[in-house]
mmCIF file of C-alpha atoms in Angstrom:
data_model
loop_
_atom_site.group_PDB
_atom_site.id
_atom_site.type_symbol
_atom_site.label_atom_id
_atom_site.label_comp_id
_atom_site.label_asym_id
_atom_site.label_seq_id
_atom_site.Cartn_x
_atom_site.Cartn_y
_atom_site.Cartn_z
ATOM 1 C CA MET A 1 79.249 104.701 85.766
ATOM 2 C CA LYS A 2 75.575 104.474 85.378
ATOM 3 C CA VAL A 3 72.729 105.426 87.838
ATOM 4 C CA LEU A 4 70.046 102.752 87.729
ATOM 5 C CA HIS A 5 67.857 103.898 90.540
ATOM 6 C CA ALA A 6 67.975 106.773 92.975
ATOM 7 C CA ASP A 7 65.630 107.570 95.937
ATOM 8 C CA MET A 8 66.879 110.402 97.795
ATOM 9 C CA LYS A 9 64.134 110.278 100.455
ATOM 10 C CA LYS A 10 65.530 106.896 101.340
ATOM 11 C CA GLY A 11 69.218 107.696 100.581
ATOM 12 C CA GLU A 12 69.452 104.868 98.381
ATOM 13 C CA MET A 13 71.239 104.566 94.899
ATOM 14 C CA LYS A 14 71.872 101.769 92.511
ATOM 15 C CA ILE A 15 74.743 101.956 90.437
ATOM 16 C CA LEU A 16 76.432 99.988 87.798
ATOM 17 C CA ILE A 17 80.241 100.259 87.884
ATOM 18 C CA GLN A 18 81.533 99.855 84.383
ATOM 19 C CA SER A 19 85.302 100.664 84.807
ATOM 20 C CA ARG A 20 88.457 101.175 86.398
ATOM 21 C CA GLU A 21 87.704 104.846 86.808
ATOM 22 C CA ASP A 22 84.323 104.163 88.174
ATOM 23 C CA CYS A 23 86.123 102.040 91.080
ATOM 24 C CA TRP A 24 88.159 105.369 91.781
ATOM 25 C CA HIS A 25 84.881 107.531 92.170
ATOM 26 C CA LEU A 26 83.252 105.015 94.169
ATOM 27 C CA TYR A 27 86.235 104.893 96.357
ATOM 28 C CA ASN A 28 85.835 108.418 97.000
ATOM 29 C CA ILE A 29 81.965 108.148 97.569
ATOM 30 C CA ILE A 30 81.639 105.347 100.137
ATOM 31 C CA GLU A 31 82.276 106.319 103.775
ATOM 32 C CA GLU A 32 82.511 104.315 107.144
ATOM 33 C CA GLY A 33 78.981 103.616 108.181
ATOM 34 C CA ASP A 34 77.542 103.563 104.831
ATOM 35 C CA ILE A 35 75.116 100.679 103.898
ATOM 36 C CA PHE A 36 76.614 98.783 100.901
ATOM 37 C CA SER A 37 74.966 95.821 99.144
ATOM 38 C CA ALA A 38 75.883 93.572 96.028
ATOM 39 C CA PHE A 39 76.223 90.060 94.900
ATOM 40 C CA THR A 40 79.737 88.509 95.972
ATOM 41 C CA PHE A 41 81.350 85.302 96.844
ATOM 42 C CA ARG A 42 81.566 83.638 100.224
ATOM 43 C CA SER A 43 82.783 80.424 101.388
ATOM 44 C CA LYS A 44 79.988 78.220 102.737
ATOM 45 C CA GLU A 45 79.614 77.146 106.426
ATOM 46 C CA LYS A 46 77.486 74.508 107.943
ATOM 47 C CA ALA A 47 74.660 76.069 110.050
ATOM 48 C CA THR A 48 75.314 73.710 112.933
ATOM 49 C CA ASP A 49 78.819 74.044 113.784
ATOM 50 C CA LYS A 50 80.320 76.925 111.686
ATOM 51 C CA ILE A 51 83.086 74.510 110.258
ATOM 52 C CA ARG A 52 84.116 75.883 106.933
ATOM 53 C CA SER A 53 83.911 73.655 103.765
ATOM 54 C CA LYS A 54 86.630 72.814 101.717
ATOM 55 C CA LYS A 55 89.080 75.462 100.760
ATOM 56 C CA GLY A 56 87.792 77.279 97.647
ATOM 57 C CA GLU A 57 84.211 76.140 97.653
ATOM 58 C CA LYS A 58 82.325 79.438 97.534
ATOM 59 C CA GLU A 59 78.719 80.454 96.629
ATOM 60 C CA LYS A 60 77.307 83.598 95.233
ATOM 61 C CA VAL A 61 75.338 85.386 97.564
ATOM 62 C CA TYR A 62 73.665 88.615 98.111
ATOM 63 C CA LEU A 63 74.751 90.721 101.235
ATOM 64 C CA LYS A 64 74.126 93.798 102.787
ATOM 65 C CA VAL A 65 77.229 95.376 105.001
ATOM 66 C CA ARG A 66 77.703 98.356 107.319
ATOM 67 C CA VAL A 67 81.060 99.918 105.712
ATOM 68 C CA THR A 68 84.164 99.491 108.327
ATOM 69 C CA GLY A 69 86.870 100.081 105.551
ATOM 70 C CA LYS A 70 87.834 100.297 101.915
ATOM 71 C CA GLU A 71 91.060 100.097 99.770
ATOM 72 C CA PHE A 72 91.992 101.053 96.322
ATOM 73 C CA GLN A 73 94.998 99.962 94.358
ATOM 74 C CA GLU A 74 95.781 102.217 91.564
ATOM 75 C CA PHE A 75 96.514 101.105 88.191
ATOM 76 C CA THR A 76 94.605 97.635 89.093
ATOM 77 C CA ASP A 77 91.056 96.796 88.775
ATOM 78 C CA ARG A 78 90.994 96.148 92.354
ATOM 79 C CA LEU A 79 88.990 98.067 94.846
ATOM 80 C CA ARG A 80 87.911 96.270 98.116
ATOM 81 C CA ILE A 81 85.163 97.346 100.452
ATOM 82 C CA ARG A 82 84.985 95.679 103.640
ATOM 83 C CA GLY A 83 82.096 95.795 106.551
ATOM 84 C CA VAL A 84 79.855 93.966 108.948
ATOM 85 C CA ILE A 85 77.111 91.857 107.510
ATOM 86 C CA ILE A 86 73.720 93.415 108.506
ATOM 87 C CA GLU A 87 71.340 91.412 105.996
ATOM 88 C CA GLY A 88 71.872 88.036 104.492
ATOM 89 C CA GLU A 89 73.780 84.967 105.591
ATOM 90 C CA GLU A 90 76.111 85.122 108.643
ATOM 91 C CA THR A 91 74.795 88.535 110.195
ATOM 92 C CA GLY A 92 77.367 90.002 112.401
ATOM 93 C CA ALA A 93 80.318 88.547 110.478
ATOM 94 C CA TYR A 94 82.976 90.793 108.261
ATOM 95 C CA HIS A 95 83.015 90.361 104.523
ATOM 96 C CA THR A 96 85.027 92.053 102.039
ATOM 97 C CA PHE A 97 83.734 92.870 98.651
ATOM 98 C CA ASN A 98 86.129 92.779 95.779
ATOM 99 C CA ILE A 99 84.660 95.368 93.112
ATOM 100 C CA ASP A 100 85.069 94.013 89.618
ATOM 101 C CA PRO A 101 83.476 95.975 86.615
ATOM 102 C CA PRO A 102 80.800 95.491 85.434
ATOM 103 C CA MET A 103 79.033 95.069 88.777
ATOM 104 C CA GLU A 104 75.855 96.446 89.966
ATOM 105 C CA ILE A 105 75.727 98.020 93.578
ATOM 106 C CA LYS A 106 73.331 99.622 95.971
ATOM 107 C CA ILE A 107 74.485 102.324 98.447
ATOM 108 C CA GLU A 108 72.433 103.850 101.153
ATOM 109 C CA LYS A 109 73.911 106.752 102.835
ATOM 110 C CA GLU A 110 73.325 110.547 103.716
ATOM 111 C CA TRP A 111 74.105 112.170 100.215
ATOM 112 C CA LYS A 112 75.816 115.282 100.719
ATOM 113 C CA ASP A 113 76.313 117.893 97.629
ATOM 114 C CA TYR A 114 79.896 116.787 97.065
ATOM 115 C CA HIS A 115 78.776 113.011 96.989
ATOM 116 C CA LEU A 116 76.430 113.900 94.007
ATOM 117 C CA LYS A 117 78.806 115.954 92.233
ATOM 118 C CA ARG A 118 81.031 113.304 92.239
ATOM 119 C CA ILE A 119 78.439 110.998 90.694
ATOM 120 C CA GLU A 120 77.620 113.296 87.943
ATOM 121 C CA GLU A 121 81.171 113.573 87.374
ATOM 122 C CA ALA A 122 81.695 109.730 87.025
ATOM 123 C CA ILE A 123 78.670 109.543 84.810
ATOM 124 C CA ARG A 124 80.113 111.788 82.094
ATOM 125 C CA ILE A 125 82.362 109.968 79.518
ATOM 126 C CA HIS A 126 86.162 110.793 80.155
ATOM 127 C CA PRO A 127 88.222 108.792 77.714
ATOM 128 C CA LYS A 128 91.849 107.749 78.688
ATOM 129 C CA PHE A 129 94.699 108.951 76.528
ATOM 130 C CA ALA A 130 98.447 108.139 76.192
ATOM 131 C CA ILE A 131 101.354 110.192 76.504
ATOM 132 C CA LEU A 132 104.690 109.461 74.374
ATOM 133 C CA ALA A 133 107.896 111.466 75.762
ATOM 134 C CA MET A 134 110.802 110.764 73.505
ATOM 135 C CA ASP A 135 114.286 111.811 72.205
ATOM 136 C CA ASP A 136 116.709 110.044 70.318
ATOM 137 C CA GLU A 137 117.933 107.875 73.308
ATOM 138 C CA GLU A 138 114.918 106.839 75.281
ATOM 139 C CA ALA A 139 111.092 106.852 75.115
ATOM 140 C CA THR A 140 108.343 106.504 77.867
ATOM 141 C CA ILE A 141 104.556 106.039 77.389
ATOM 142 C CA ALA A 142 102.163 106.450 79.835
ATOM 143 C CA VAL A 143 98.440 106.272 80.315
ATOM 144 C CA VAL A 144 96.403 109.052 81.881
ATOM 145 C CA HIS A 145 93.783 108.186 84.113
ATOM 146 C CA GLU A 146 91.323 110.183 86.199
ATOM 147 C CA TYR A 147 93.195 109.195 89.184
ATOM 148 C CA GLY A 148 96.781 109.383 87.969
ATOM 149 C CA VAL A 149 99.448 108.856 85.240
ATOM 150 C CA GLU A 150 100.472 105.265 84.712
ATOM 151 C CA GLU A 151 103.813 104.419 83.087
ATOM 152 C CA VAL A 152 103.443 101.381 80.700
ATOM 153 C CA ALA A 153 106.482 101.216 78.708
ATOM 154 C CA HIS A 154 110.466 102.403 78.925
ATOM 155 C CA ILE A 155 112.242 101.750 75.540
ATOM 156 C CA PHE A 156 115.732 102.570 74.943
ATOM 157 C CA SER A 157 117.492 102.995 71.695
ATOM 158 C CA HIS A 158 121.108 102.236 72.467
ATOM 159 C CA ARG A 159 122.168 105.404 70.849
ATOM 160 C CA SER A 160 124.958 105.887 73.429
ATOM 161 C CA GLY A 161 128.368 105.048 74.283
ATOM 162 C CA LYS A 162 131.439 104.795 72.192
ATOM 163 C CA ASN A 163 130.166 102.576 69.391
ATOM 164 C CA TYR A 164 126.705 103.680 69.443
ATOM 165 C CA GLU A 165 126.494 104.001 65.667
ATOM 166 C CA GLU A 166 127.179 100.167 65.365
ATOM 167 C CA LYS A 167 124.352 99.286 67.781
ATOM 168 C CA TYR A 168 121.720 101.801 67.038
ATOM 169 C CA ASP A 169 118.948 100.967 64.693
ATOM 170 C CA GLU A 170 116.450 103.602 64.072
ATOM 171 C CA LYS A 171 113.664 101.760 62.615
ATOM 172 C CA GLU A 172 114.096 99.177 65.076
ATOM 173 C CA TYR A 173 113.693 101.722 68.195
ATOM 174 C CA TYR A 174 110.841 103.264 66.198
ATOM 175 C CA GLY A 175 108.903 100.063 65.617
ATOM 176 C CA GLN A 176 109.254 99.095 69.355
ATOM 177 C CA ILE A 177 107.742 102.174 70.140
ATOM 178 C CA LEU A 178 104.850 101.562 67.748
ATOM 179 C CA LYS A 179 103.959 98.499 68.827
ATOM 180 C CA LYS A 180 103.659 99.438 72.458
ATOM 181 C CA ILE A 181 101.587 102.410 71.448
ATOM 182 C CA GLN A 182 99.320 99.951 69.233
ATOM 183 C CA GLU A 183 98.677 97.516 72.095
ATOM 184 C CA ARG A 184 96.915 100.277 73.861
ATOM 185 C CA SER A 185 94.682 101.853 71.013
ATOM 186 C CA LEU A 186 94.217 105.312 72.694
ATOM 187 C CA PRO A 187 94.468 108.629 71.728
ATOM 188 C CA LEU A 188 98.202 109.572 71.854
ATOM 189 C CA ALA A 189 100.043 112.759 72.629
ATOM 190 C CA ILE A 190 103.695 113.132 71.510
ATOM 191 C CA VAL A 191 106.251 115.359 73.459
ATOM 192 C CA GLY A 192 109.943 115.707 73.030
ATOM 193 C CA PRO A 193 112.783 118.078 72.142
ATOM 194 C CA GLY A 194 114.168 118.201 68.618
ATOM 195 C CA PHE A 195 113.112 116.756 65.738
ATOM 196 C CA GLU A 196 112.987 113.069 66.848
ATOM 197 C CA LYS A 197 108.828 113.184 67.507
ATOM 198 C CA GLU A 198 108.309 114.336 63.717
ATOM 199 C CA LYS A 199 110.732 111.358 62.536
ATOM 200 C CA PHE A 200 108.780 108.757 64.798
ATOM 201 C CA ILE A 201 105.323 110.213 63.216
ATOM 202 C CA SER A 202 106.512 109.813 59.683
ATOM 203 C CA PHE A 203 107.654 106.411 60.338
ATOM 204 C CA ALA A 204 104.528 105.481 61.919
ATOM 205 C CA LYS A 205 102.441 107.006 59.335
ATOM 206 C CA GLY A 206 104.288 104.728 56.436
ATOM 207 C CA LYS A 207 103.685 101.622 58.837
ATOM 208 C CA ILE A 208 100.079 102.122 59.347
ATOM 209 C CA ASP A 209 99.373 103.470 55.574
#
């Protein structure tokens, strides 16, 4: 998150939303009754009879709304802010903004200390990281966000059952884990019982080197 302009006397702040984590912070800052402004897409209407044009025909407009609701869906890029248009086309109508980083927005509100602390927190860089929890039977990879932990992969070694030795392939198991980790390119913490994690680390170093 980046603050582009702030005028606390007027209660105005222009912000650049840069990431999914920023959407989470914005969700916790925006409140009902706040004034929210940004560029958005809206279906065209004829000025005379208000008949909507063909489905899918939208234009980019700058709207200002008084916020009536908000919705944040974890582990997606989706934050929605809904309000009544108070400036721009179709004043009095409802509109929903889909916040899609990177996106420049403007907020007008009564800023409390906890709002400003949230802004300060969002400005700091908080890199995501992944966790690999594994043993000789299964492995789980999760990404740690500021708003929660997202499981992104679950891998089985098939090292179980009466004929497990015929089915189990250690290199294939480790290879599947390494492939999923490389897809994310994040700092990684590895946890698990026994020596399985050390064996995997040795395998991964051999492949990377």
